[in-house]
């Protein structure tokens, strides 16, 4: 859901990966054998403590990969690739694509393309989880600008805006 994953991804980009989309892509996509079971607060490494508290309520949990899978025939599990054809089979409801200009959020229940959320937006921004609100024809559905006042070390808040939606290969 965008309200859970998008703040983690925005904060990870801004702090853990030092605004380096290539490093973030390597960590989240290239360095994972199969896929992610859960994204955790380890993505908030190097983020200001006030931001971590605002996003997690003080809780901490690790990211977990799907590397413990056993296939029916005993062969090693393969990387999970999400396409327009496999999204239904994998019971996926949301997709996130890393672009240079932002993070594309796709409601897989409604469309094959989504809205690009500017990477500079404050991670405390509260996003709508209603799938129809993420239409590629509408602005990014923000419920409120941010969860609290930004600490002095937080990046400046950029207005939420959608970039030009474009089809992209999903991973």
Rosetta silent file (secondary structure, phi, psi, omega in degrees, C-alpha in Angstrom):
SEQUENCE: XXXXXXXXXXXXXXXXXXXXXXXXXXXXXXXXXXXXXXXXXXXXXXXXXXXXXXXXXXXXXXXXXXXXXXXXXXXXXXXXXXXXXXXXXXXXXXXXXXXXXXXXXXXXXXXXXXXXXXXXXXXXXXXXXXXXXXXXXXXXXXXXXXXXXXXXXXXXXXXXXXXXXXXXXXX
SCORE:     score description
SCORE:     0.000 S_00000001
   1 L     0.000  140.273 -179.050    0.000    0.000    0.000 S_00000001
   2 H   -56.772  -36.250 -177.375    1.311    3.457   -0.805 S_00000001
   3 H   -66.599  -20.854 -178.937    0.788    4.727    2.761 S_00000001
   4 H  -100.026  -47.482 -173.276    3.168    2.043    4.032 S_00000001
   5 H   -85.004  -39.537 -175.621    5.721    1.486    1.262 S_00000001
   6 H   -61.665  -43.941  176.475    6.075    4.881   -0.391 S_00000001
   7 H   -60.275  -39.745  177.451    7.302    6.709    2.755 S_00000001
   8 H   -63.070  -44.227 -179.326    9.924    3.981    3.322 S_00000001
   9 H   -66.552  -41.121  178.173   11.065    4.175   -0.300 S_00000001
  10 H   -63.935  -46.035  179.719   11.218    7.982   -0.293 S_00000001
  11 H   -66.193  -39.229  178.196   13.189    8.072    2.976 S_00000001
  12 H   -60.328  -44.859  178.960   15.503    5.274    1.785 S_00000001
  13 H   -61.019  -47.138 -173.663   16.286    7.235   -1.373 S_00000001
  14 H   -71.509  -34.090 -172.918   16.881   10.481    0.510 S_00000001
  15 H  -115.221  -64.185 -176.080   18.978    9.106    3.391 S_00000001
  16 H   -57.970  -42.115 -175.959   20.200    5.482    3.187 S_00000001
  17 L  -100.938    6.914  174.878   21.121    5.725   -0.498 S_00000001
  18 L    54.056   39.018  179.180   22.149    9.400   -0.461 S_00000001
  19 L    63.702   27.820 -179.972   19.822   10.290   -3.366 S_00000001
  20 L  -107.092  100.674 -176.148   21.561    7.710   -5.577 S_00000001
  21 H   -65.778  -30.139  178.800   18.883    5.862   -7.569 S_00000001
  22 H   -66.954  -43.395  177.917   21.429    3.397   -8.972 S_00000001
  23 H   -64.021  -39.810  178.518   22.524    2.327   -5.467 S_00000001
  24 H   -65.280  -42.327  178.327   18.888    2.014   -4.421 S_00000001
  25 H   -63.170  -42.510  178.509   18.081   -0.071   -7.512 S_00000001
  26 H   -58.808  -47.184 -177.358   21.045   -2.369   -6.867 S_00000001
  27 H   -65.758  -48.805 -173.647   19.936   -2.956   -3.275 S_00000001
  28 H   -81.211  -25.022 -173.186   16.211   -3.393   -3.914 S_00000001
  29 H  -119.025  -60.040 -171.897   16.329   -5.142   -7.288 S_00000001
  30 H   -69.486  -36.620 -174.684   19.682   -6.414   -8.486 S_00000001
  31 L   -87.438    6.314 -178.898   21.062   -7.800   -5.200 S_00000001
  32 L  -106.762  126.418 -175.730   17.931   -9.816   -4.341 S_00000001
  33 L   -67.131  -43.997 -174.798   17.826  -13.401   -5.560 S_00000001
  34 L  -119.494  -58.506 -177.403   14.038  -13.849   -5.676 S_00000001
  35 L   173.246 -174.429 -178.292   12.080  -10.924   -4.248 S_00000001
  36 E  -105.373  133.679  171.006   11.003   -9.151   -1.081 S_00000001
  37 E   -85.424  -41.330 -179.989    8.710  -10.557    1.580 S_00000001
  38 E  -156.195  140.518  171.925    8.739   -7.285    3.535 S_00000001
  39 L   -91.091  132.612 -174.454   10.502   -3.937    3.442 S_00000001
  40 L  -116.548 -176.078 -176.919   11.741   -2.979    6.896 S_00000001
  41 H   -73.238   -8.234  173.709   13.043   -0.090    8.912 S_00000001
  42 H   -63.005  -19.661  174.939   16.618   -0.928    7.903 S_00000001
  43 H   -69.867  -11.875 -179.181   15.732    1.158    4.829 S_00000001
  44 H   -97.454   10.382  176.294   15.666    4.127    7.204 S_00000001
  45 L   -53.439  137.902  178.801   19.361    3.832    8.125 S_00000001
  46 L    74.792    0.072  175.328   20.938    7.311    8.293 S_00000001
  47 L   -79.822  150.456  177.899   17.521    9.029    8.443 S_00000001
  48 L   -59.295  140.198 -179.176   17.010   11.535   11.283 S_00000001
  49 H   -53.569  -35.815  179.725   15.573    9.861   14.420 S_00000001
  50 H   -65.432  -36.877  177.812   12.533   12.170   14.355 S_00000001
  51 H   -68.456  -44.439  178.609   11.701   11.036   10.804 S_00000001
  52 H   -58.897  -45.060  179.203   12.126    7.360   11.721 S_00000001
  53 H   -63.056  -40.556 -179.844    9.820    7.849   14.725 S_00000001
  54 H   -65.507  -35.702 -177.414    7.234    9.660   12.577 S_00000001
  55 H   -83.444  -29.063 -172.346    7.215    6.868    9.990 S_00000001
  56 H  -116.687   -7.623 -175.569    7.359    3.851   12.300 S_00000001
  57 L    66.913   21.168  179.562    5.943    4.997   15.625 S_00000001
  58 L    89.121   -4.579  179.112    9.244    3.887   17.162 S_00000001
  59 L   -81.247  153.412  177.330    8.947    0.284   15.973 S_00000001
  60 L  -133.657  137.110  176.138   11.810   -1.475   14.182 S_00000001
  61 L  -150.851  149.494 -176.971   11.678   -4.529   11.933 S_00000001
  62 L   -84.947  153.696  168.498   14.083   -5.940    9.354 S_00000001
  63 L   -69.879  146.243  179.707   13.548   -6.209    5.629 S_00000001
  64 E  -131.984  130.926  177.473   13.074   -9.836    4.639 S_00000001
  65 E   -93.152  166.064  178.262   13.740  -11.413    1.274 S_00000001
  66 L   -93.075   53.536 -177.350   12.030  -14.446   -0.176 S_00000001
  67 L   -96.467    3.475 -179.364   15.192  -16.535   -0.100 S_00000001
  68 L  -103.961   15.653 -177.453   13.773  -19.358    2.005 S_00000001
  69 L   -75.448  146.617  174.387   11.387  -20.653   -0.661 S_00000001
  70 L  -122.267  124.290 -179.252   11.272  -24.296   -1.675 S_00000001
  71 L   -82.060  155.708 -178.579    9.907  -25.087   -5.110 S_00000001
  72 L   -57.601  -33.254 -178.198    7.662  -28.123   -5.657 S_00000001
  73 L   -95.960    3.801  177.526   10.304  -29.861   -7.782 S_00000001
  74 L    84.297   -2.208  179.244   13.214  -28.940   -5.492 S_00000001
  75 L   -74.414  158.009  178.131   14.869  -26.630   -8.008 S_00000001
  76 L   -61.869  144.149  177.672   16.211  -23.274   -6.811 S_00000001
  77 L   -66.177  151.083  179.377   13.593  -20.515   -6.794 S_00000001
  78 L  -104.331  157.718  177.630   13.769  -18.002   -9.646 S_00000001
  79 L   -55.965  137.813  177.639   13.617  -14.223   -9.510 S_00000001
  80 L   -82.543  115.715  175.359   10.063  -12.934   -9.350 S_00000001
  81 L  -109.204  127.442 -179.504    9.379  -10.805  -12.400 S_00000001
  82 L  -102.093  124.527  175.414    6.135   -8.908  -12.419 S_00000001
  83 L  -127.531  175.714  177.310    4.554   -8.175  -15.775 S_00000001
  84 L   -59.055  -27.988 -177.502    1.049   -7.254  -16.842 S_00000001
  85 L   -85.549  -30.679 -175.950    0.482  -10.987  -17.323 S_00000001
  86 L   -96.032  -12.116 -177.283    1.944  -12.267  -14.041 S_00000001
  87 L   -58.515  -43.182  179.185    0.628   -9.601  -11.644 S_00000001
  88 L   -65.391  -42.679 -179.817   -2.736  -11.384  -11.282 S_00000001
  89 L   -61.366  -34.628 -177.716   -1.083  -14.772  -10.787 S_00000001
  90 L   -89.924    3.994  179.116    1.109  -13.342   -8.033 S_00000001
  91 L    55.153   42.168  179.491   -1.861  -11.611   -6.349 S_00000001
  92 L   -88.788  136.458  178.010   -0.086   -8.249   -6.583 S_00000001
  93 L  -110.307  -25.916 -177.832   -2.153   -5.152   -5.917 S_00000001
  94 E  -132.959  146.667  175.039    0.518   -2.427   -6.047 S_00000001
  95 E  -130.251  146.835  179.251    3.672   -1.897   -8.060 S_00000001
  96 E  -129.970  125.964 -179.821    6.542    0.522   -7.512 S_00000001
  97 E  -120.795  128.764  179.783    8.989    1.392  -10.268 S_00000001
  98 E   -84.748  122.801  175.804   12.147    3.378   -9.621 S_00000001
  99 L  -120.006  161.993  176.277   12.721    6.133  -12.178 S_00000001
 100 L   -58.264  -39.357 -174.848   15.353    8.882  -12.235 S_00000001
 101 L   -89.642   -9.255  179.668   12.648   11.501  -11.632 S_00000001
 102 E   166.941 -169.797 -179.712   10.639    9.645   -8.992 S_00000001
 103 E  -109.326  118.955  178.796    8.863    6.516   -7.874 S_00000001
 104 E   -82.587  127.881  179.277    6.009    5.334  -10.070 S_00000001
 105 E  -110.855  123.356 -176.521    3.115    3.927   -8.047 S_00000001
 106 E  -120.149  125.281  170.566    0.777    1.628   -9.941 S_00000001
 107 E   -84.588  101.032 -174.944   -2.537    0.314   -8.691 S_00000001
 108 L   -66.934  -12.708  176.776   -2.398   -3.016  -10.478 S_00000001
 109 L   -76.697  -18.082 -173.698   -6.122   -3.461   -9.878 S_00000001
 110 L  -121.628  -35.707 -171.914   -6.856   -0.525  -12.190 S_00000001
 111 L  -146.915  165.414  176.005   -4.045    0.315  -14.590 S_00000001
 112 L   -98.729   -8.252  175.096   -0.766   -0.795  -16.121 S_00000001
 113 L  -128.536  161.842 -177.103    0.868    2.604  -15.618 S_00000001
 114 L  -137.896 -161.963 -179.363    0.826    4.853  -12.604 S_00000001
 115 E   -97.849  140.595  176.940    1.732    8.182  -11.153 S_00000001
 116 E   -95.509  119.485  179.563    5.330    9.255  -10.633 S_00000001
 117 E   -93.329  126.323 -179.955    5.860   10.687   -7.158 S_00000001
 118 E   -56.571  132.291 -178.769    8.698   13.213   -6.948 S_00000001
 119 L   -65.256  -18.779 -176.964   11.625   11.796   -4.942 S_00000001
 120 L   -85.510   -4.990 -178.015   12.021   15.098   -3.052 S_00000001
 121 L   -65.563  146.158 -179.831    8.604   14.895   -1.390 S_00000001
 122 L   -61.696  125.794  179.574    8.639   14.672    2.403 S_00000001
 123 L   -60.670  -19.144  178.538    8.415   10.972    3.435 S_00000001
 124 L   -76.812   -4.757  178.480    5.940   11.970    6.197 S_00000001
 125 L   -59.117  135.281  179.083    3.364   12.803    3.537 S_00000001
 126 E   -92.716  120.198 -178.262    0.251   10.690    4.047 S_00000001
 127 E  -103.040  149.100  178.981   -0.802    8.959    0.823 S_00000001
 128 L   -73.753  138.000  177.840   -4.205    7.557   -0.079 S_00000001
 129 L  -100.079    2.697 -179.351   -4.455    3.747   -0.275 S_00000001
 130 L   -75.405  116.134 -173.793   -7.635    3.705   -2.359 S_00000001
 131 H   -53.540  -40.473 -177.685   -6.596    2.058   -5.676 S_00000001
 132 H   -67.544  -19.466  179.142   -8.860    4.164   -7.897 S_00000001
 133 H   -71.496  -16.119 -176.967   -7.237    7.333   -6.497 S_00000001
 134 H   -97.695   32.824  176.633   -3.971    6.373   -8.245 S_00000001
 135 L   -63.463  140.306 -179.342   -5.278    6.822  -11.782 S_00000001
 136 L   -66.928   -9.025 -179.633   -2.545    7.877  -14.193 S_00000001
 137 L   -95.667   -6.527 -175.299   -4.803   10.764  -15.238 S_00000001
 138 L  -110.080  166.168  173.664   -5.082   12.317  -11.755 S_00000001
 139 L   -72.065  163.271  178.349   -2.652   14.117   -9.431 S_00000001
 140 L   -58.685  127.315 -176.536   -0.828   12.136   -6.730 S_00000001
 141 L   -80.102   93.835  178.385   -3.438   11.421   -4.010 S_00000001
 142 E   -96.962  129.785  177.097   -2.058   13.052   -0.876 S_00000001
 143 E   -80.650  -41.498  174.387   -4.269   12.926    2.208 S_00000001
 144 E  -153.666  154.418 -171.319   -2.246   15.570    4.050 S_00000001
 145 L   -57.875  -47.552  175.603    1.052   17.284    3.331 S_00000001
 146 L  -157.575  162.307 -176.493    3.061   15.633    6.101 S_00000001
 147 L   -76.163  -23.775  178.874    2.583   13.773    9.354 S_00000001
 148 L  -163.272  173.675  178.700    4.463   16.402   11.398 S_00000001
 149 L   -66.597  138.088 -179.137    6.704   19.401   11.032 S_00000001
 150 L   -69.286  141.565  175.718    9.973   18.446    9.350 S_00000001
 151 L   -70.415  162.272 -177.771   13.080   18.423   11.539 S_00000001
 152 L   -56.242  -28.553 -177.770   15.836   20.884   10.609 S_00000001
 153 L   -86.572   -0.595 -178.576   17.850   18.096    8.909 S_00000001
 154 L   -77.993  150.719  177.217   14.948   17.024    6.665 S_00000001
 155 L   -70.028  158.942  178.062   15.001   17.890    2.972 S_00000001
 156 L   -62.365  144.709  179.942   12.732   20.638    1.722 S_00000001
 157 L   -80.112  127.799  175.161    9.213   19.530    0.909 S_00000001
 158 L  -101.198  147.788  178.187    8.415   19.525   -2.775 S_00000001
 159 L   -63.620  142.781  177.308    4.819   19.645   -3.919 S_00000001
 160 L   -70.099  127.328  178.992    3.387   16.260   -4.818 S_00000001
 161 L  -148.848  154.102  177.851    3.064   16.037   -8.550 S_00000001
 162 E   -95.488  138.383  173.484    2.767   13.398  -11.174 S_00000001
 163 L   -83.916 -175.078  175.773    5.326   13.162  -13.905 S_00000001
 164 L   -70.431  112.813 -179.476    4.484   12.080  -17.401 S_00000001
 165 L   -65.967  141.107  178.609    3.264    8.519  -16.909 S_00000001
 166 L  -144.102  143.325  177.252    4.972    6.069  -19.169 S_00000001
 167 L   -63.461  144.465  178.559    4.753    2.335  -19.482 S_00000001
 168 L  -147.898  155.051  176.712    7.710    0.555  -17.947 S_00000001
 169 L   -72.136  133.417  179.722    8.807   -2.991  -17.317 S_00000001
 170 L   -94.099  147.767  173.600    7.958   -4.059  -13.808 S_00000001
 171 L  -118.930    0.000    0.000   10.244   -6.061  -11.569 S_00000001
